[in-house]
PDB file of C-alpha atoms in Angstrom:
ATOM      1  CA  MET A1403       0.000   0.000   0.000  1.00 92.00           C
ATOM      2  CA  GLN A1404       1.262   3.493  -0.810  1.00 94.00           C
ATOM      3  CA  HIS A1405       2.428   5.109   2.422  1.00 97.00           C
ATOM      4  CA  VAL A1406       4.956   7.216   4.269  1.00 97.00           C
ATOM      5  CA  PHE A1407       6.767   6.351   7.495  1.00 98.00           C
ATOM      6  CA  HIS A1408       8.253   8.944   9.833  1.00 97.00           C
ATOM      7  CA  LYS A1409      10.288   7.556  12.717  1.00 96.00           C
ATOM      8  CA  GLY A1410       9.530   9.368  15.957  1.00 95.00           C
ATOM      9  CA  THR A1411      11.995  10.697  18.469  1.00 95.00           C
ATOM     10  CA  ASP A1412      10.566   8.681  21.382  1.00 91.00           C
ATOM     11  CA  GLU A1413      10.483   4.937  20.838  1.00 87.00           C
ATOM     12  CA  THR A1414       8.368   4.416  23.964  1.00 87.00           C
ATOM     13  CA  LYS A1415       5.434   6.117  22.226  1.00 91.00           C
ATOM     14  CA  PRO A1416       2.835   4.436  19.995  1.00 93.00           C
ATOM     15  CA  ILE A1417       3.118   4.180  16.230  1.00 96.00           C
ATOM     16  CA  PHE A1418       0.314   6.278  14.766  1.00 97.00           C
ATOM     17  CA  LEU A1419      -1.475   4.616  11.851  1.00 98.00           C
ATOM     18  CA  LEU A1420      -3.010   7.484   9.876  1.00 98.00           C
ATOM     19  CA  LEU A1421      -6.081   6.699   7.763  1.00 98.00           C
ATOM     20  CA  HIS A1422      -7.479   9.549   5.662  1.00 97.00           C
ATOM     21  CA  GLY A1423     -11.036  10.316   4.610  1.00 94.00           C
ATOM     22  CA  THR A1424     -12.431  10.021   1.077  1.00 94.00           C
ATOM     23  CA  GLY A1425     -10.282  12.032  -1.330  1.00 94.00           C
ATOM     24  CA  GLY A1426      -7.372  12.320   1.060  1.00 94.00           C
ATOM     25  CA  ASN A1427      -3.954  10.716   0.856  1.00 96.00           C
ATOM     26  CA  GLU A1428      -1.008   9.685   2.984  1.00 96.00           C
ATOM     27  CA  GLN A1429      -0.138  13.356   3.683  1.00 96.00           C
ATOM     28  CA  SER A1430      -3.580  14.457   4.859  1.00 95.00           C
ATOM     29  CA  LEU A1431      -3.431  13.662   8.587  1.00 96.00           C
ATOM     30  CA  ILE A1432       0.259  14.126   9.357  1.00 97.00           C
ATOM     31  CA  GLY A1433      -0.304  17.623  10.768  1.00 95.00           C
ATOM     32  CA  LEU A1434      -3.109  16.283  12.958  1.00 96.00           C
ATOM     33  CA  ALA A1435      -0.915  13.467  14.282  1.00 97.00           C
ATOM     34  CA  LYS A1436       1.854  15.906  15.173  1.00 96.00           C
ATOM     35  CA  LYS A1437      -0.611  18.012  17.153  1.00 96.00           C
ATOM     36  CA  ILE A1438      -1.565  14.948  19.180  1.00 96.00           C
ATOM     37  CA  ASP A1439       2.028  13.774  19.788  1.00 96.00           C
ATOM     38  CA  ASP A1440       4.940  15.139  17.790  1.00 95.00           C
ATOM     39  CA  THR A1441       7.365  12.562  19.220  1.00 95.00           C
ATOM     40  CA  ALA A1442       5.481   9.439  18.058  1.00 96.00           C
ATOM     41  CA  SER A1443       6.287   7.504  14.898  1.00 97.00           C
ATOM     42  CA  ILE A1444       3.863   7.849  11.985  1.00 98.00           C
ATOM     43  CA  LEU A1445       2.766   5.291   9.408  1.00 98.00           C
ATOM     44  CA  SER A1446       0.372   7.047   7.051  1.00 98.00           C
ATOM     45  CA  VAL A1447      -1.374   4.965   4.390  1.00 98.00           C
ATOM     46  CA  ARG A1448      -3.252   5.758   1.192  1.00 97.00           C
ATOM     47  CA  GLY A1449      -6.389   3.759   0.455  1.00 95.00           C
ATOM     48  CA  ASN A1450      -6.205   1.359  -2.485  1.00 94.00           C
ATOM     49  CA  VAL A1451      -9.716   2.059  -3.801  1.00 92.00           C
ATOM     50  CA  LEU A1452     -10.672   4.930  -6.099  1.00 91.00           C
ATOM     51  CA  GLU A1453     -14.135   6.479  -6.193  1.00 89.00           C
ATOM     52  CA  ASN A1454     -14.386   9.024  -9.021  1.00 90.00           C
ATOM     53  CA  GLY A1455     -10.638   9.441  -8.755  1.00 91.00           C
ATOM     54  CA  MET A1456     -10.696   9.917  -4.980  1.00 94.00           C
ATOM     55  CA  PRO A1457      -8.762   7.461  -2.780  1.00 95.00           C
ATOM     56  CA  ARG A1458     -10.740   5.422  -0.253  1.00 96.00           C
ATOM     57  CA  PHE A1459     -10.008   2.379   1.882  1.00 95.00           C
ATOM     58  CA  PHE A1460     -12.967   0.311   0.669  1.00 94.00           C
ATOM     59  CA  ARG A1461     -15.812   0.570  -1.802  1.00 91.00           C
ATOM     60  CA  ARG A1462     -19.342   1.654  -1.013  1.00 86.00           C
ATOM     61  CA  LEU A1463     -22.556   0.986  -2.886  1.00 85.00           C
ATOM     62  CA  ALA A1464     -24.027   4.379  -2.000  1.00 82.00           C
ATOM     63  CA  GLU A1465     -23.401   7.056   0.598  1.00 79.00           C
ATOM     64  CA  GLY A1466     -23.531   5.270   3.948  1.00 76.00           C
ATOM     65  CA  VAL A1467     -23.955   1.838   2.323  1.00 82.00           C
ATOM     66  CA  PHE A1468     -20.752  -0.208   2.486  1.00 90.00           C
ATOM     67  CA  ASP A1469     -19.688  -2.934   0.080  1.00 90.00           C
ATOM     68  CA  LEU A1470     -19.209  -5.502   2.854  1.00 93.00           C
ATOM     69  CA  GLU A1471     -17.320  -8.000   0.700  1.00 94.00           C
ATOM     70  CA  ASP A1472     -14.801  -5.325  -0.241  1.00 95.00           C
ATOM     71  CA  LEU A1473     -14.690  -4.017   3.343  1.00 95.00           C
ATOM     72  CA  ILE A1474     -13.697  -7.460   4.627  1.00 96.00           C
ATOM     73  CA  PHE A1475     -11.069  -7.889   1.906  1.00 97.00           C
ATOM     74  CA  ARG A1476      -9.576  -4.417   2.402  1.00 97.00           C
ATOM     75  CA  THR A1477      -9.526  -4.781   6.185  1.00 97.00           C
ATOM     76  CA  LYS A1478      -7.457  -7.948   5.877  1.00 97.00           C
ATOM     77  CA  GLU A1479      -5.271  -6.230   3.281  1.00 97.00           C
ATOM     78  CA  LEU A1480      -4.552  -3.392   5.716  1.00 98.00           C
ATOM     79  CA  ASN A1481      -3.904  -5.769   8.605  1.00 98.00           C
ATOM     80  CA  ASP A1482      -1.458  -7.779   6.470  1.00 97.00           C
ATOM     81  CA  PHE A1483       0.249  -4.552   5.397  1.00 97.00           C
ATOM     82  CA  LEU A1484       0.780  -3.578   9.038  1.00 97.00           C
ATOM     83  CA  LEU A1485       2.628  -6.836   9.643  1.00 97.00           C
ATOM     84  CA  GLU A1486       4.857  -6.171   6.630  1.00 97.00           C
ATOM     85  CA  ALA A1487       5.470  -2.549   7.616  1.00 97.00           C
ATOM     86  CA  ALA A1488       6.433  -3.534  11.173  1.00 97.00           C
ATOM     87  CA  GLN A1489       9.151  -5.757   9.741  1.00 97.00           C
ATOM     88  CA  GLN A1490      10.274  -3.227   7.137  1.00 97.00           C
ATOM     89  CA  TYR A1491      10.539  -0.301   9.570  1.00 97.00           C
ATOM     90  CA  ASP A1492      11.390  -2.330  12.671  1.00 95.00           C
ATOM     91  CA  PHE A1493       8.588  -1.186  14.947  1.00 95.00           C
ATOM     92  CA  ASP A1494       6.515  -3.119  17.466  1.00 93.00           C
ATOM     93  CA  ARG A1495       3.303  -4.241  15.775  1.00 93.00           C
ATOM     94  CA  ASN A1496       1.567  -4.241  19.172  1.00 93.00           C
ATOM     95  CA  ARG A1497       2.087  -0.486  19.621  1.00 93.00           C
ATOM     96  CA  VAL A1498      -0.036   0.664  16.668  1.00 96.00           C
ATOM     97  CA  VAL A1499      -2.707   3.264  17.464  1.00 97.00           C
ATOM     98  CA  ALA A1500      -4.981   4.264  14.587  1.00 98.00           C
ATOM     99  CA  ILE A1501      -6.029   7.844  13.882  1.00 98.00           C
ATOM    100  CA  GLY A1502      -8.760   7.843  11.259  1.00 97.00           C
ATOM    101  CA  TYR A1503     -11.214  10.331   9.798  1.00 96.00           C
ATOM    102  CA  SER A1504     -14.489   9.390   8.095  1.00 94.00           C
ATOM    103  CA  ASN A1505     -13.699   6.528   5.662  1.00 96.00           C
ATOM    104  CA  GLY A1506     -10.363   6.084   7.436  1.00 97.00           C
ATOM    105  CA  ALA A1507     -12.107   5.894  10.808  1.00 97.00           C
ATOM    106  CA  ASN A1508     -14.427   3.253   9.354  1.00 97.00           C
ATOM    107  CA  ILE A1509     -11.570   1.007   8.214  1.00 98.00           C
ATOM    108  CA  ALA A1510      -9.895   1.499  11.611  1.00 98.00           C
ATOM    109  CA  ALA A1511     -13.104   0.421  13.327  1.00 98.00           C
ATOM    110  CA  SER A1512     -13.252  -2.539  10.958  1.00 97.00           C
ATOM    111  CA  LEU A1513      -9.775  -3.608  12.129  1.00 98.00           C
ATOM    112  CA  LEU A1514     -11.151  -3.683  15.681  1.00 97.00           C
ATOM    113  CA  PHE A1515     -14.222  -5.616  14.543  1.00 97.00           C
ATOM    114  CA  HIS A1516     -12.218  -8.309  12.729  1.00 97.00           C
ATOM    115  CA  PHE A1517      -8.846  -8.743  14.465  1.00 95.00           C
ATOM    116  CA  GLU A1518      -8.282  -9.078  18.198  1.00 91.00           C
ATOM    117  CA  ASP A1519      -4.726  -7.718  18.219  1.00 89.00           C
ATOM    118  CA  ALA A1520      -4.943  -5.270  15.316  1.00 95.00           C
ATOM    119  CA  LEU A1521      -4.674  -2.050  17.335  1.00 96.00           C
ATOM    120  CA  ALA A1522      -3.507  -0.934  20.759  1.00 94.00           C
ATOM    121  CA  GLY A1523      -5.997   1.926  20.584  1.00 95.00           C
ATOM    122  CA  ALA A1524      -7.844   4.173  18.156  1.00 97.00           C
ATOM    123  CA  ILE A1525      -8.856   7.780  17.626  1.00 98.00           C
ATOM    124  CA  LEU A1526     -11.910   7.712  15.369  1.00 97.00           C
ATOM    125  CA  HIS A1527     -13.182  10.988  13.920  1.00 96.00           C
ATOM    126  CA  HIS A1528     -16.759  10.665  12.616  1.00 95.00           C
ATOM    127  CA  PRO A1529     -16.862   6.870  12.235  1.00 95.00           C
ATOM    128  CA  MET A1530     -19.794   4.627  11.352  1.00 94.00           C
ATOM    129  CA  VAL A1531     -20.519   1.042  12.382  1.00 96.00           C
ATOM    130  CA  PRO A1532     -18.583  -0.993   9.788  1.00 95.00           C
ATOM    131  CA  ARG A1533     -20.885  -4.015  10.004  1.00 93.00           C
ATOM    132  CA  ARG A1534     -23.566  -5.373  12.309  1.00 91.00           C
ATOM    133  CA  ASP A1535     -23.608  -9.078  11.525  1.00 86.00           C
ATOM    134  CA  ILE A1536     -20.600 -10.409  13.451  1.00 92.00           C
ATOM    135  CA  GLU A1537     -19.453 -11.059  16.990  1.00 93.00           C
ATOM    136  CA  LEU A1538     -16.440  -8.928  17.796  1.00 95.00           C
ATOM    137  CA  PRO A1539     -13.172 -10.329  19.151  1.00 95.00           C
ATOM    138  CA  SER A1540     -12.184  -9.489  22.717  1.00 94.00           C
ATOM    139  CA  LEU A1541     -11.173  -5.826  22.906  1.00 94.00           C
ATOM    140  CA  SER A1542     -10.463  -5.910  26.633  1.00 89.00           C
ATOM    141  CA  SER A1543      -9.561  -2.411  27.863  1.00 82.00           C
ATOM    142  CA  ILE A1544      -8.482  -1.157  24.409  1.00 93.00           C
ATOM    143  CA  PRO A1545      -8.934   2.625  24.569  1.00 95.00           C
ATOM    144  CA  VAL A1546     -11.012   4.213  21.813  1.00 97.00           C
ATOM    145  CA  PHE A1547     -11.832   7.876  21.261  1.00 97.00           C
ATOM    146  CA  ILE A1548     -14.851   8.721  19.096  1.00 97.00           C
ATOM    147  CA  GLY A1549     -15.293  12.273  17.847  1.00 95.00           C
ATOM    148  CA  ALA A1550     -18.909  12.743  16.797  1.00 93.00           C
ATOM    149  CA  GLY A1551     -20.954  15.591  15.338  1.00 89.00           C
ATOM    150  CA  THR A1552     -24.455  16.346  16.570  1.00 89.00           C
ATOM    151  CA  ASN A1553     -25.343  17.710  13.122  1.00 85.00           C
ATOM    152  CA  ASP A1554     -23.309  15.310  10.988  1.00 86.00           C
ATOM    153  CA  PRO A1555     -25.288  14.653   7.775  1.00 81.00           C
ATOM    154  CA  MET A1556     -23.127  11.655   6.801  1.00 86.00           C
ATOM    155  CA  CYS A1557     -22.790   9.954  10.177  1.00 86.00           C
ATOM    156  CA  SER A1558     -25.879  10.158  12.352  1.00 88.00           C
ATOM    157  CA  ALA A1559     -25.749  10.447  16.120  1.00 88.00           C
ATOM    158  CA  GLN A1560     -27.288   6.978  16.268  1.00 90.00           C
ATOM    159  CA  GLU A1561     -24.342   5.551  14.320  1.00 92.00           C
ATOM    160  CA  SER A1562     -21.893   6.967  16.844  1.00 92.00           C
ATOM    161  CA  GLU A1563     -23.970   5.752  19.772  1.00 94.00           C
ATOM    162  CA  ASP A1564     -24.295   2.279  18.242  1.00 96.00           C
ATOM    163  CA  LEU A1565     -20.562   2.041  17.585  1.00 97.00           C
ATOM    164  CA  GLU A1566     -19.785   3.044  21.154  1.00 97.00           C
ATOM    165  CA  ALA A1567     -22.199   0.403  22.469  1.00 97.00           C
ATOM    166  CA  ILE A1568     -20.832  -2.364  20.222  1.00 97.00           C
ATOM    167  CA  LEU A1569     -17.203  -1.643  21.065  1.00 97.00           C
ATOM    168  CA  THR A1570     -17.980  -1.330  24.768  1.00 96.00           C
ATOM    169  CA  SER A1571     -19.794  -4.662  24.753  1.00 95.00           C
ATOM    170  CA  ALA A1572     -16.602  -6.247  23.376  1.00 96.00           C
ATOM    171  CA  GLY A1573     -14.608  -4.809  26.282  1.00 95.00           C
ATOM    172  CA  ALA A1574     -13.167  -1.613  24.781  1.00 95.00           C
ATOM    173  CA  ASP A1575     -12.791   1.501  26.917  1.00 94.00           C
ATOM    174  CA  VAL A1576     -14.683   4.002  24.763  1.00 96.00           C
ATOM    175  CA  THR A1577     -14.847   7.772  25.190  1.00 96.00           C
ATOM    176  CA  THR A1578     -17.232   9.635  22.886  1.00 96.00           C
ATOM    177  CA  VAL A1579     -17.017  13.420  22.663  1.00 94.00           C
ATOM    178  CA  TRP A1580     -19.742  15.373  20.885  1.00 94.00           C
ATOM    179  CA  PHE A1581     -19.363  18.553  18.865  1.00 90.00           C
ATOM    180  CA  ASN A1582     -22.052  20.836  17.483  1.00 86.00           C
ATOM    181  CA  TYR A1583     -20.712  20.620  13.945  1.00 84.00           C
ATOM    182  CA  GLY A1584     -21.284  18.576  10.821  1.00 82.00           C
ATOM    183  CA  HIS A1585     -18.922  16.038   9.274  1.00 87.00           C
ATOM    184  CA  GLN A1586     -15.878  18.304   9.187  1.00 83.00           C
ATOM    185  CA  LEU A1587     -12.891  17.721  11.441  1.00 86.00           C
ATOM    186  CA  THR A1588     -12.471  20.835  13.592  1.00 89.00           C
ATOM    187  CA  MET A1589      -9.697  22.060  15.869  1.00 92.00           C
ATOM    188  CA  PRO A1590     -11.791  21.624  19.054  1.00 93.00           C
ATOM    189  CA  GLU A1591     -12.197  17.952  18.118  1.00 94.00           C
ATOM    190  CA  VAL A1592      -8.461  17.565  17.525  1.00 95.00           C
ATOM    191  CA  GLU A1593      -7.748  19.232  20.875  1.00 96.00           C
ATOM    192  CA  ALA A1594     -10.191  16.893  22.617  1.00 96.00           C
ATOM    193  CA  ALA A1595      -8.458  13.910  21.006  1.00 97.00           C
ATOM    194  CA  LYS A1596      -5.093  15.192  22.263  1.00 96.00           C
ATOM    195  CA  GLU A1597      -6.428  15.634  25.800  1.00 95.00           C
ATOM    196  CA  TRP A1598      -7.783  12.079  25.691  1.00 96.00           C
ATOM    197  CA  TYR A1599      -4.508  10.740  24.291  1.00 95.00           C
ATOM    198  CA  ASP A1600      -2.392  12.487  26.927  1.00 92.00           C
ATOM    199  CA  ARG A1601      -4.551  11.003  29.686  1.00 90.00           C
ATOM    200  CA  ILE A1602      -4.738   7.532  28.148  1.00 88.00           C
ATOM    201  CA  TYR A1603      -1.019   7.398  27.406  1.00 77.00           C
ATOM    202  CA  LEU A1604      -0.202   7.950  31.053  1.00 70.00           C
ATOM    203  CA  THR A1605      -2.788   5.452  32.339  1.00 69.00           C
ATOM    204  CA  SER A1606      -2.845   2.750  29.664  1.00 64.00           C
ATOM    205  CA  PHE A1607      -0.377   2.903  26.774  1.00 59.00           C
ATOM    206  CA  SER A1608       2.707   3.415  28.930  1.00 52.00           C
ATOM    207  CA  LYS A1609       1.841   0.329  30.990  1.00 52.00           C
ATOM    208  CA  TRP A1610       1.288  -1.828  27.894  1.00 52.00           C
ATOM    209  CA  PHE A1611       4.478  -0.658  26.250  1.00 53.00           C
ATOM    210  CA  LEU A1612       6.893  -1.459  29.078  1.00 50.00           C
TER     211      LEU A1612
END
């Protein structure tokens, strides 16, 4: 998968897996990641699917309607790529924390839905429930931040609430923060994600990474 890797200055920190929204690329979220932790390593990936020339991580049949067969295939593709990248760049596969927006948040959530050890944590900006027809693996105490919009026309409040409930039922430690905006990613949401990350790193990530 097309990507960039930036080695961080603190090897005790997570490796941020950056997953852009529709029409983005591997450069789109690097500034956001640096605002959250500018000492962490970054693996930023471009989706392998094109929709009207715009990169995505999996196909959809219509807005809000996922191509589940392609979602499953692309989720495995991304998980396999993470194993390869960990070997190529010599980082600990168990330290990967996803930061995803919109379509990227959906594929990050799909990693959690399909693979028990895919992620050490996730920051999901405006995600949807990737699928509703499977039992999730154990996500015991995996920290997840969900940034949700009360007026999001693409991702309803119910979607965010359902995703929180599903992840929580699988054992994840989910924090959902609401913003009175639409689908856009705003600075207050980024700042809330950083506050969550700073708290979670001290209480959870640092213990796992010893």
